[in-house]
Amino acid sequence: MNTSGKFYTLGVIGVYLILTLYYFMAEHSSWFIAIPVLFMGFATLAHSRQGGWAIPTALFLSSIGDYQGSEHNFILQILFFALAHIAYIMDYIAKRKPSKLNKALAVTPFIYAIIFLSILIPNISNGVEIGAVIGYAIMIAIMGASALMLDIKHKWWYVLAAALFIYSDSVIVYNKYIEHIPNASMLIMTTYYAAQGLFASLHLLRRKE
């Protein structure tokens, strides 16, 4: 990476950290929840010629999901995040290696989803929400499995980002449907912003081959 590229990446990460810190300090502005990831969407879009279009698309869709969540539109929030995961999956398709080890690892998000849903579903009374949650769980499991199938530099950072995203969403629905978790918002947002920050930073590190 050349010097200007390093400064750009470090500058973007610095601004992102400032925006996320401001969110935690001024949480009364509920719509501001979408701004850090929206900023990363624009930052990665500027790098799309080298990093591709899928991750910027995922970040823009996620920021819309963030806003819908701030407006308590749960179904729309799920919809936009599911679309974001499709974009992440599209980014990974050409970078997969279907080795035996990767295939075995890729099963783990689905096992987790099945176990988690078996605990979660009996606590949801709304049929529409049950369908939305199941559909979303399948989509994020595919995203996690796709990360585990990668055969690229920094693979395990992508896996970490996917795992943080899955953890954040797990806390959201556990807190919503099963049992209140102390400081749930802090757990959700720190892991979520960390996941999106990792995805965006990894995109900015890419160089056209």
mmCIF file with all atom_site columns, C-alpha atoms in Angstrom:
data_model
loop_
_atom_site.group_PDB
_atom_site.id
_atom_site.type_symbol
_atom_site.label_atom_id
_atom_site.label_alt_id
_atom_site.label_comp_id
_atom_site.label_asym_id
_atom_site.label_entity_id
_atom_site.label_seq_id
_atom_site.pdbx_PDB_ins_code
_atom_site.Cartn_x
_atom_site.Cartn_y
_atom_site.Cartn_z
_atom_site.occupancy
_atom_site.B_iso_or_equiv
_atom_site.pdbx_formal_charge
_atom_site.auth_seq_id
_atom_site.auth_comp_id
_atom_site.auth_asym_id
_atom_site.auth_atom_id
_atom_site.pdbx_PDB_model_num
ATOM 1   C CA . MET A 1 1   ? 0.000   0.000   0.000  1.00 0.00 ? 1   MET A CA 1
ATOM 2   C CA . ASN A 1 2   ? 1.402   3.418   -0.945 1.00 0.00 ? 2   ASN A CA 1
ATOM 3   C CA . THR A 1 3   ? 1.690   6.286   1.533  1.00 0.00 ? 3   THR A CA 1
ATOM 4   C CA . SER A 1 4   ? -1.437  8.106   0.353  1.00 0.00 ? 4   SER A CA 1
ATOM 5   C CA . GLY A 1 5   ? -3.415  4.871   0.627  1.00 0.00 ? 5   GLY A CA 1
ATOM 6   C CA . LYS A 1 6   ? -2.215  4.331   4.186  1.00 0.00 ? 6   LYS A CA 1
ATOM 7   C CA . PHE A 1 7   ? -3.134  7.872   5.193  1.00 0.00 ? 7   PHE A CA 1
ATOM 8   C CA . TYR A 1 8   ? -6.563  7.494   3.582  1.00 0.00 ? 8   TYR A CA 1
ATOM 9   C CA . THR A 1 9   ? -7.253  4.215   5.390  1.00 0.00 ? 9   THR A CA 1
ATOM 10  C CA . LEU A 1 10  ? -6.021  5.523   8.745  1.00 0.00 ? 10  LEU A CA 1
ATOM 11  C CA . GLY A 1 11  ? -8.006  8.732   8.286  1.00 0.00 ? 11  GLY A CA 1
ATOM 12  C CA . VAL A 1 12  ? -11.186 6.824   7.477  1.00 0.00 ? 12  VAL A CA 1
ATOM 13  C CA . ILE A 1 13  ? -10.762 4.555   10.497 1.00 0.00 ? 13  ILE A CA 1
ATOM 14  C CA . GLY A 1 14  ? -10.111 7.594   12.709 1.00 0.00 ? 14  GLY A CA 1
ATOM 15  C CA . VAL A 1 15  ? -13.258 9.388   11.562 1.00 0.00 ? 15  VAL A CA 1
ATOM 16  C CA . TYR A 1 16  ? -15.272 6.175   11.993 1.00 0.00 ? 16  TYR A CA 1
ATOM 17  C CA . LEU A 1 17  ? -14.047 5.803   15.580 1.00 0.00 ? 17  LEU A CA 1
ATOM 18  C CA . ILE A 1 18  ? -14.966 9.425   16.320 1.00 0.00 ? 18  ILE A CA 1
ATOM 19  C CA . LEU A 1 19  ? -18.460 8.928   14.879 1.00 0.00 ? 19  LEU A CA 1
ATOM 20  C CA . THR A 1 20  ? -19.039 5.739   16.868 1.00 0.00 ? 20  THR A CA 1
ATOM 21  C CA . LEU A 1 21  ? -17.808 7.388   20.070 1.00 0.00 ? 21  LEU A CA 1
ATOM 22  C CA . TYR A 1 22  ? -20.146 10.318  19.438 1.00 0.00 ? 22  TYR A CA 1
ATOM 23  C CA . TYR A 1 23  ? -23.042 7.881   19.056 1.00 0.00 ? 23  TYR A CA 1
ATOM 24  C CA . PHE A 1 24  ? -22.347 6.390   22.483 1.00 0.00 ? 24  PHE A CA 1
ATOM 25  C CA . MET A 1 25  ? -21.926 9.849   24.037 1.00 0.00 ? 25  MET A CA 1
ATOM 26  C CA . ALA A 1 26  ? -25.019 11.403  22.384 1.00 0.00 ? 26  ALA A CA 1
ATOM 27  C CA . GLU A 1 27  ? -27.383 8.457   22.071 1.00 0.00 ? 27  GLU A CA 1
ATOM 28  C CA . HIS A 1 28  ? -30.394 10.805  22.330 1.00 0.00 ? 28  HIS A CA 1
ATOM 29  C CA . SER A 1 29  ? -30.047 11.383  18.581 1.00 0.00 ? 29  SER A CA 1
ATOM 30  C CA . SER A 1 30  ? -31.475 7.977   17.649 1.00 0.00 ? 30  SER A CA 1
ATOM 31  C CA . TRP A 1 31  ? -31.129 8.536   13.892 1.00 0.00 ? 31  TRP A CA 1
ATOM 32  C CA . PHE A 1 32  ? -27.368 9.083   14.352 1.00 0.00 ? 32  PHE A CA 1
ATOM 33  C CA . ILE A 1 33  ? -27.002 5.321   14.797 1.00 0.00 ? 33  ILE A CA 1
ATOM 34  C CA . ALA A 1 34  ? -26.898 5.077   10.989 1.00 0.00 ? 34  ALA A CA 1
ATOM 35  C CA . ILE A 1 35  ? -24.208 7.705   10.410 1.00 0.00 ? 35  ILE A CA 1
ATOM 36  C CA . PRO A 1 36  ? -20.985 5.775   11.212 1.00 0.00 ? 36  PRO A CA 1
ATOM 37  C CA . VAL A 1 37  ? -21.815 2.911   8.835  1.00 0.00 ? 37  VAL A CA 1
ATOM 38  C CA . LEU A 1 38  ? -23.181 5.332   6.216  1.00 0.00 ? 38  LEU A CA 1
ATOM 39  C CA . PHE A 1 39  ? -19.833 7.152   6.366  1.00 0.00 ? 39  PHE A CA 1
ATOM 40  C CA . MET A 1 40  ? -17.997 3.856   5.830  1.00 0.00 ? 40  MET A CA 1
ATOM 41  C CA . GLY A 1 41  ? -20.281 3.183   2.872  1.00 0.00 ? 41  GLY A CA 1
ATOM 42  C CA . PHE A 1 42  ? -19.090 6.373   1.178  1.00 0.00 ? 42  PHE A CA 1
ATOM 43  C CA . ALA A 1 43  ? -15.456 5.747   2.179  1.00 0.00 ? 43  ALA A CA 1
ATOM 44  C CA . THR A 1 44  ? -15.458 2.260   0.656  1.00 0.00 ? 44  THR A CA 1
ATOM 45  C CA . LEU A 1 45  ? -17.404 3.433   -2.397 1.00 0.00 ? 45  LEU A CA 1
ATOM 46  C CA . ALA A 1 46  ? -14.502 5.779   -3.165 1.00 0.00 ? 46  ALA A CA 1
ATOM 47  C CA . HIS A 1 47  ? -12.264 2.678   -3.129 1.00 0.00 ? 47  HIS A CA 1
ATOM 48  C CA . SER A 1 48  ? -14.652 0.453   -5.115 1.00 0.00 ? 48  SER A CA 1
ATOM 49  C CA . ARG A 1 49  ? -12.495 0.317   -8.263 1.00 0.00 ? 49  ARG A CA 1
ATOM 50  C CA . GLN A 1 50  ? -9.943  -1.669  -6.264 1.00 0.00 ? 50  GLN A CA 1
ATOM 51  C CA . GLY A 1 51  ? -12.092 -3.209  -3.547 1.00 0.00 ? 51  GLY A CA 1
ATOM 52  C CA . GLY A 1 52  ? -15.286 -3.974  -5.445 1.00 0.00 ? 52  GLY A CA 1
ATOM 53  C CA . TRP A 1 53  ? -18.866 -2.718  -5.120 1.00 0.00 ? 53  TRP A CA 1
ATOM 54  C CA . ALA A 1 54  ? -20.390 -5.389  -2.856 1.00 0.00 ? 54  ALA A CA 1
ATOM 55  C CA . ILE A 1 55  ? -19.074 -4.225  0.528  1.00 0.00 ? 55  ILE A CA 1
ATOM 56  C CA . PRO A 1 56  ? -20.004 -0.553  -0.070 1.00 0.00 ? 56  PRO A CA 1
ATOM 57  C CA . THR A 1 57  ? -23.489 -1.782  -1.057 1.00 0.00 ? 57  THR A CA 1
ATOM 58  C CA . ALA A 1 58  ? -23.704 -3.879  2.114  1.00 0.00 ? 58  ALA A CA 1
ATOM 59  C CA . LEU A 1 59  ? -22.705 -0.892  4.236  1.00 0.00 ? 59  LEU A CA 1
ATOM 60  C CA . PHE A 1 60  ? -25.296 1.401   2.617  1.00 0.00 ? 60  PHE A CA 1
ATOM 61  C CA . LEU A 1 61  ? -28.017 -1.222  3.103  1.00 0.00 ? 61  LEU A CA 1
ATOM 62  C CA . SER A 1 62  ? -26.908 -1.709  6.712  1.00 0.00 ? 62  SER A CA 1
ATOM 63  C CA . SER A 1 63  ? -27.131 2.025   7.399  1.00 0.00 ? 63  SER A CA 1
ATOM 64  C CA . ILE A 1 64  ? -30.739 1.974   6.149  1.00 0.00 ? 64  ILE A CA 1
ATOM 65  C CA . GLY A 1 65  ? -31.345 -0.987  8.460  1.00 0.00 ? 65  GLY A CA 1
ATOM 66  C CA . ASP A 1 66  ? -29.837 1.004   11.326 1.00 0.00 ? 66  ASP A CA 1
ATOM 67  C CA . TYR A 1 67  ? -32.227 3.874   10.648 1.00 0.00 ? 67  TYR A CA 1
ATOM 68  C CA . GLN A 1 68  ? -35.228 1.552   10.423 1.00 0.00 ? 68  GLN A CA 1
ATOM 69  C CA . GLY A 1 69  ? -34.214 0.061   13.761 1.00 0.00 ? 69  GLY A CA 1
ATOM 70  C CA . SER A 1 70  ? -34.030 3.535   15.314 1.00 0.00 ? 70  SER A CA 1
ATOM 71  C CA . GLU A 1 71  ? -37.614 4.074   14.095 1.00 0.00 ? 71  GLU A CA 1
ATOM 72  C CA . HIS A 1 72  ? -38.656 0.710   15.630 1.00 0.00 ? 72  HIS A CA 1
ATOM 73  C CA . ASN A 1 73  ? -39.507 -0.767  12.223 1.00 0.00 ? 73  ASN A CA 1
ATOM 74  C CA . PHE A 1 74  ? -38.284 -4.259  13.128 1.00 0.00 ? 74  PHE A CA 1
ATOM 75  C CA . ILE A 1 75  ? -39.376 -6.052  9.938  1.00 0.00 ? 75  ILE A CA 1
ATOM 76  C CA . LEU A 1 76  ? -37.831 -3.396  7.685  1.00 0.00 ? 76  LEU A CA 1
ATOM 77  C CA . GLN A 1 77  ? -34.689 -3.475  9.816  1.00 0.00 ? 77  GLN A CA 1
ATOM 78  C CA . ILE A 1 78  ? -34.426 -7.241  9.251  1.00 0.00 ? 78  ILE A CA 1
ATOM 79  C CA . LEU A 1 79  ? -35.127 -6.841  5.530  1.00 0.00 ? 79  LEU A CA 1
ATOM 80  C CA . PHE A 1 80  ? -32.354 -4.329  4.902  1.00 0.00 ? 80  PHE A CA 1
ATOM 81  C CA . PHE A 1 81  ? -29.820 -6.272  6.939  1.00 0.00 ? 81  PHE A CA 1
ATOM 82  C CA . ALA A 1 82  ? -30.743 -9.454  5.063  1.00 0.00 ? 82  ALA A CA 1
ATOM 83  C CA . LEU A 1 83  ? -30.085 -7.586  1.801  1.00 0.00 ? 83  LEU A CA 1
ATOM 84  C CA . ALA A 1 84  ? -26.762 -6.397  3.241  1.00 0.00 ? 84  ALA A CA 1
ATOM 85  C CA . HIS A 1 85  ? -25.779 -9.994  3.958  1.00 0.00 ? 85  HIS A CA 1
ATOM 86  C CA . ILE A 1 86  ? -26.617 -10.929 0.367  1.00 0.00 ? 86  ILE A CA 1
ATOM 87  C CA . ALA A 1 87  ? -24.161 -8.231  -0.740 1.00 0.00 ? 87  ALA A CA 1
ATOM 88  C CA . TYR A 1 88  ? -21.476 -9.611  1.600  1.00 0.00 ? 88  TYR A CA 1
ATOM 89  C CA . ILE A 1 89  ? -22.117 -13.120 0.240  1.00 0.00 ? 89  ILE A CA 1
ATOM 90  C CA . MET A 1 90  ? -21.793 -11.814 -3.331 1.00 0.00 ? 90  MET A CA 1
ATOM 91  C CA . ASP A 1 91  ? -18.433 -10.311 -2.383 1.00 0.00 ? 91  ASP A CA 1
ATOM 92  C CA . TYR A 1 92  ? -17.188 -13.700 -1.147 1.00 0.00 ? 92  TYR A CA 1
ATOM 93  C CA . ILE A 1 93  ? -18.412 -15.930 -4.000 1.00 0.00 ? 93  ILE A CA 1
ATOM 94  C CA . ALA A 1 94  ? -15.351 -15.568 -6.230 1.00 0.00 ? 94  ALA A CA 1
ATOM 95  C CA . LYS A 1 95  ? -12.943 -15.827 -3.286 1.00 0.00 ? 95  LYS A CA 1
ATOM 96  C CA . ARG A 1 96  ? -14.034 -19.199 -1.908 1.00 0.00 ? 96  ARG A CA 1
ATOM 97  C CA . LYS A 1 97  ? -12.018 -22.416 -1.744 1.00 0.00 ? 97  LYS A CA 1
ATOM 98  C CA . PRO A 1 98  ? -14.194 -25.539 -1.338 1.00 0.00 ? 98  PRO A CA 1
ATOM 99  C CA . SER A 1 99  ? -11.598 -27.578 0.568  1.00 0.00 ? 99  SER A CA 1
ATOM 100 C CA . LYS A 1 100 ? -12.702 -30.296 3.001  1.00 0.00 ? 100 LYS A CA 1
ATOM 101 C CA . LEU A 1 101 ? -11.600 -28.182 5.962  1.00 0.00 ? 101 LEU A CA 1
ATOM 102 C CA . ASN A 1 102 ? -13.442 -25.082 4.740  1.00 0.00 ? 102 ASN A CA 1
ATOM 103 C CA . LYS A 1 103 ? -16.594 -27.114 4.062  1.00 0.00 ? 103 LYS A CA 1
ATOM 104 C CA . ALA A 1 104 ? -16.452 -28.587 7.566  1.00 0.00 ? 104 ALA A CA 1
ATOM 105 C CA . LEU A 1 105 ? -15.955 -25.147 9.115  1.00 0.00 ? 105 LEU A CA 1
ATOM 106 C CA . ALA A 1 106 ? -18.800 -23.686 7.044  1.00 0.00 ? 106 ALA A CA 1
ATOM 107 C CA . VAL A 1 107 ? -21.300 -25.984 8.760  1.00 0.00 ? 107 VAL A CA 1
ATOM 108 C CA . THR A 1 108 ? -20.793 -24.321 12.158 1.00 0.00 ? 108 THR A CA 1
ATOM 109 C CA . PRO A 1 109 ? -22.911 -21.170 11.560 1.00 0.00 ? 109 PRO A CA 1
ATOM 110 C CA . PHE A 1 110 ? -25.848 -23.366 10.517 1.00 0.00 ? 110 PHE A CA 1
ATOM 111 C CA . ILE A 1 111 ? -25.504 -25.555 13.617 1.00 0.00 ? 111 ILE A CA 1
ATOM 112 C CA . TYR A 1 112 ? -25.454 -22.413 15.756 1.00 0.00 ? 112 TYR A CA 1
ATOM 113 C CA . ALA A 1 113 ? -28.513 -21.010 13.923 1.00 0.00 ? 113 ALA A CA 1
ATOM 114 C CA . ILE A 1 114 ? -30.511 -24.220 14.422 1.00 0.00 ? 114 ILE A CA 1
ATOM 115 C CA . ILE A 1 115 ? -29.714 -24.387 18.150 1.00 0.00 ? 115 ILE A CA 1
ATOM 116 C CA . PHE A 1 116 ? -30.380 -20.690 18.687 1.00 0.00 ? 116 PHE A CA 1
ATOM 117 C CA . LEU A 1 117 ? -33.667 -20.735 16.748 1.00 0.00 ? 117 LEU A CA 1
ATOM 118 C CA . SER A 1 118 ? -34.870 -23.793 18.681 1.00 0.00 ? 118 SER A CA 1
ATOM 119 C CA . ILE A 1 119 ? -34.527 -21.728 21.860 1.00 0.00 ? 119 ILE A CA 1
ATOM 120 C CA . LEU A 1 120 ? -35.819 -18.485 20.350 1.00 0.00 ? 120 LEU A CA 1
ATOM 121 C CA . ILE A 1 121 ? -38.888 -19.458 18.274 1.00 0.00 ? 121 ILE A CA 1
ATOM 122 C CA . PRO A 1 122 ? -41.081 -20.717 21.174 1.00 0.00 ? 122 PRO A CA 1
ATOM 123 C CA . ASN A 1 123 ? -40.817 -17.212 22.668 1.00 0.00 ? 123 ASN A CA 1
ATOM 124 C CA . ILE A 1 124 ? -42.121 -15.383 19.569 1.00 0.00 ? 124 ILE A CA 1
ATOM 125 C CA . SER A 1 125 ? -45.906 -15.133 19.249 1.00 0.00 ? 125 SER A CA 1
ATOM 126 C CA . ASN A 1 126 ? -46.153 -13.122 16.013 1.00 0.00 ? 126 ASN A CA 1
ATOM 127 C CA . GLY A 1 127 ? -46.133 -15.339 12.917 1.00 0.00 ? 127 GLY A CA 1
ATOM 128 C CA . VAL A 1 128 ? -44.717 -12.627 10.647 1.00 0.00 ? 128 VAL A CA 1
ATOM 129 C CA . GLU A 1 129 ? -41.843 -12.019 13.042 1.00 0.00 ? 129 GLU A CA 1
ATOM 130 C CA . ILE A 1 130 ? -41.160 -15.774 13.283 1.00 0.00 ? 130 ILE A CA 1
ATOM 131 C CA . GLY A 1 131 ? -40.857 -15.983 9.503  1.00 0.00 ? 131 GLY A CA 1
ATOM 132 C CA . ALA A 1 132 ? -38.668 -12.882 9.348  1.00 0.00 ? 132 ALA A CA 1
ATOM 133 C CA . VAL A 1 133 ? -36.355 -14.100 12.097 1.00 0.00 ? 133 VAL A CA 1
ATOM 134 C CA . ILE A 1 134 ? -35.970 -17.560 10.529 1.00 0.00 ? 134 ILE A CA 1
ATOM 135 C CA . GLY A 1 135 ? -35.290 -16.079 7.080  1.00 0.00 ? 135 GLY A CA 1
ATOM 136 C CA . TYR A 1 136 ? -32.753 -13.658 8.522  1.00 0.00 ? 136 TYR A CA 1
ATOM 137 C CA . ALA A 1 137 ? -31.036 -16.392 10.540 1.00 0.00 ? 137 ALA A CA 1
ATOM 138 C CA . ILE A 1 138 ? -30.594 -18.452 7.379  1.00 0.00 ? 138 ILE A CA 1
ATOM 139 C CA . MET A 1 139 ? -29.151 -15.459 5.525  1.00 0.00 ? 139 MET A CA 1
ATOM 140 C CA . ILE A 1 140 ? -26.644 -14.500 8.215  1.00 0.00 ? 140 ILE A CA 1
ATOM 141 C CA . ALA A 1 141 ? -25.633 -18.156 8.602  1.00 0.00 ? 141 ALA A CA 1
ATOM 142 C CA . ILE A 1 142 ? -24.885 -18.259 4.864  1.00 0.00 ? 142 ILE A CA 1
ATOM 143 C CA . MET A 1 143 ? -22.854 -15.070 5.248  1.00 0.00 ? 143 MET A CA 1
ATOM 144 C CA . GLY A 1 144 ? -20.858 -16.584 8.113  1.00 0.00 ? 144 GLY A CA 1
ATOM 145 C CA . ALA A 1 145 ? -20.350 -19.833 6.219  1.00 0.00 ? 145 ALA A CA 1
ATOM 146 C CA . SER A 1 146 ? -19.189 -17.875 3.150  1.00 0.00 ? 146 SER A CA 1
ATOM 147 C CA . ALA A 1 147 ? -16.567 -16.097 5.275  1.00 0.00 ? 147 ALA A CA 1
ATOM 148 C CA . LEU A 1 148 ? -15.315 -19.470 6.529  1.00 0.00 ? 148 LEU A CA 1
ATOM 149 C CA . MET A 1 149 ? -15.013 -20.683 2.917  1.00 0.00 ? 149 MET A CA 1
ATOM 150 C CA . LEU A 1 150 ? -12.725 -17.808 1.919  1.00 0.00 ? 150 LEU A CA 1
ATOM 151 C CA . ASP A 1 151 ? -9.245  -18.420 0.574  1.00 0.00 ? 151 ASP A CA 1
ATOM 152 C CA . ILE A 1 152 ? -7.770  -14.928 0.736  1.00 0.00 ? 152 ILE A CA 1
ATOM 153 C CA . LYS A 1 153 ? -5.362  -12.853 2.772  1.00 0.00 ? 153 LYS A CA 1
ATOM 154 C CA . HIS A 1 154 ? -6.876  -11.699 6.080  1.00 0.00 ? 154 HIS A CA 1
ATOM 155 C CA . LYS A 1 155 ? -9.458  -14.513 5.939  1.00 0.00 ? 155 LYS A CA 1
ATOM 156 C CA . TRP A 1 156 ? -9.715  -14.802 9.711  1.00 0.00 ? 156 TRP A CA 1
ATOM 157 C CA . TRP A 1 157 ? -10.361 -11.087 10.081 1.00 0.00 ? 157 TRP A CA 1
ATOM 158 C CA . TYR A 1 158 ? -13.363 -11.543 7.780  1.00 0.00 ? 158 TYR A CA 1
ATOM 159 C CA . VAL A 1 159 ? -14.447 -14.499 9.918  1.00 0.00 ? 159 VAL A CA 1
ATOM 160 C CA . LEU A 1 160 ? -14.077 -12.383 13.064 1.00 0.00 ? 160 LEU A CA 1
ATOM 161 C CA . ALA A 1 161 ? -16.209 -9.621  11.507 1.00 0.00 ? 161 ALA A CA 1
ATOM 162 C CA . ALA A 1 162 ? -18.896 -12.159 10.579 1.00 0.00 ? 162 ALA A CA 1
ATOM 163 C CA . ALA A 1 163 ? -18.806 -13.678 14.076 1.00 0.00 ? 163 ALA A CA 1
ATOM 164 C CA . LEU A 1 164 ? -19.164 -10.251 15.710 1.00 0.00 ? 164 LEU A CA 1
ATOM 165 C CA . PHE A 1 165 ? -22.144 -9.497  13.440 1.00 0.00 ? 165 PHE A CA 1
ATOM 166 C CA . ILE A 1 166 ? -23.795 -12.815 14.372 1.00 0.00 ? 166 ILE A CA 1
ATOM 167 C CA . TYR A 1 167 ? -23.154 -12.188 18.067 1.00 0.00 ? 167 TYR A CA 1
ATOM 168 C CA . SER A 1 168 ? -24.625 -8.670  17.879 1.00 0.00 ? 168 SER A CA 1
ATOM 169 C CA . ASP A 1 169 ? -27.794 -9.904  16.177 1.00 0.00 ? 169 ASP A CA 1
ATOM 170 C CA . SER A 1 170 ? -28.085 -12.791 18.634 1.00 0.00 ? 170 SER A CA 1
ATOM 171 C CA . VAL A 1 171 ? -28.050 -10.353 21.535 1.00 0.00 ? 171 VAL A CA 1
ATOM 172 C CA . ILE A 1 172 ? -30.739 -8.224  19.825 1.00 0.00 ? 172 ILE A CA 1
ATOM 173 C CA . VAL A 1 173 ? -33.255 -11.054 19.494 1.00 0.00 ? 173 VAL A CA 1
ATOM 174 C CA . TYR A 1 174 ? -32.377 -12.723 22.817 1.00 0.00 ? 174 TYR A CA 1
ATOM 175 C CA . ASN A 1 175 ? -32.904 -9.390  24.575 1.00 0.00 ? 175 ASN A CA 1
ATOM 176 C CA . LYS A 1 176 ? -36.126 -8.749  22.616 1.00 0.00 ? 176 LYS A CA 1
ATOM 177 C CA . TYR A 1 177 ? -37.820 -12.122 22.945 1.00 0.00 ? 177 TYR A CA 1
ATOM 178 C CA . ILE A 1 178 ? -36.263 -14.193 25.730 1.00 0.00 ? 178 ILE A CA 1
ATOM 179 C CA . GLU A 1 179 ? -34.717 -12.218 28.570 1.00 0.00 ? 179 GLU A CA 1
ATOM 180 C CA . HIS A 1 180 ? -33.523 -8.682  29.218 1.00 0.00 ? 180 HIS A CA 1
ATOM 181 C CA . ILE A 1 181 ? -29.733 -8.426  29.098 1.00 0.00 ? 181 ILE A CA 1
ATOM 182 C CA . PRO A 1 182 ? -28.094 -5.701  31.218 1.00 0.00 ? 182 PRO A CA 1
ATOM 183 C CA . ASN A 1 183 ? -26.326 -3.138  29.023 1.00 0.00 ? 183 ASN A CA 1
ATOM 184 C CA . ALA A 1 184 ? -27.682 -4.894  25.938 1.00 0.00 ? 184 ALA A CA 1
ATOM 185 C CA . SER A 1 185 ? -27.426 -1.760  23.799 1.00 0.00 ? 185 SER A CA 1
ATOM 186 C CA . MET A 1 186 ? -23.719 -1.391  24.581 1.00 0.00 ? 186 MET A CA 1
ATOM 187 C CA . LEU A 1 187 ? -23.041 -5.059  23.752 1.00 0.00 ? 187 LEU A CA 1
ATOM 188 C CA . ILE A 1 188 ? -25.052 -4.860  20.540 1.00 0.00 ? 188 ILE A CA 1
ATOM 189 C CA . MET A 1 189 ? -23.569 -1.658  19.189 1.00 0.00 ? 189 MET A CA 1
ATOM 190 C CA . THR A 1 190 ? -19.917 -2.187  20.143 1.00 0.00 ? 190 THR A CA 1
ATOM 191 C CA . THR A 1 191 ? -19.813 -5.589  18.441 1.00 0.00 ? 191 THR A CA 1
ATOM 192 C CA . TYR A 1 192 ? -21.880 -4.356  15.487 1.00 0.00 ? 192 TYR A CA 1
ATOM 193 C CA . TYR A 1 193 ? -19.739 -1.282  14.858 1.00 0.00 ? 193 TYR A CA 1
ATOM 194 C CA . ALA A 1 194 ? -16.602 -3.411  15.276 1.00 0.00 ? 194 ALA A CA 1
ATOM 195 C CA . ALA A 1 195 ? -17.888 -5.871  12.661 1.00 0.00 ? 195 ALA A CA 1
ATOM 196 C CA . GLN A 1 196 ? -18.774 -3.188  10.131 1.00 0.00 ? 196 GLN A CA 1
ATOM 197 C CA . GLY A 1 197 ? -15.528 -1.348  10.795 1.00 0.00 ? 197 GLY A CA 1
ATOM 198 C CA . LEU A 1 198 ? -13.582 -4.539  10.097 1.00 0.00 ? 198 LEU A CA 1
ATOM 199 C CA . PHE A 1 199 ? -15.460 -5.233  6.864  1.00 0.00 ? 199 PHE A CA 1
ATOM 200 C CA . ALA A 1 200 ? -14.854 -1.674  5.667  1.00 0.00 ? 200 ALA A CA 1
ATOM 201 C CA . SER A 1 201 ? -11.188 -1.588  6.726  1.00 0.00 ? 201 SER A CA 1
ATOM 202 C CA . LEU A 1 202 ? -10.480 -4.908  4.990  1.00 0.00 ? 202 LEU A CA 1
ATOM 203 C CA . HIS A 1 203 ? -12.091 -3.503  1.841  1.00 0.00 ? 203 HIS A CA 1
ATOM 204 C CA . LEU A 1 204 ? -9.819  -0.458  1.992  1.00 0.00 ? 204 LEU A CA 1
ATOM 205 C CA . LEU A 1 205 ? -6.763  -2.713  2.250  1.00 0.00 ? 205 LEU A CA 1
ATOM 206 C CA . ARG A 1 206 ? -7.540  -4.428  -1.054 1.00 0.00 ? 206 ARG A CA 1
ATOM 207 C CA . ARG A 1 207 ? -5.438  -3.820  -4.110 1.00 0.00 ? 207 ARG A CA 1
ATOM 208 C CA . LYS A 1 208 ? -6.462  -4.627  -7.670 1.00 0.00 ? 208 LYS A CA 1
ATOM 209 C CA . GLU A 1 209 ? -4.613  -7.665  -8.959 1.00 0.00 ? 209 GLU A CA 1
#
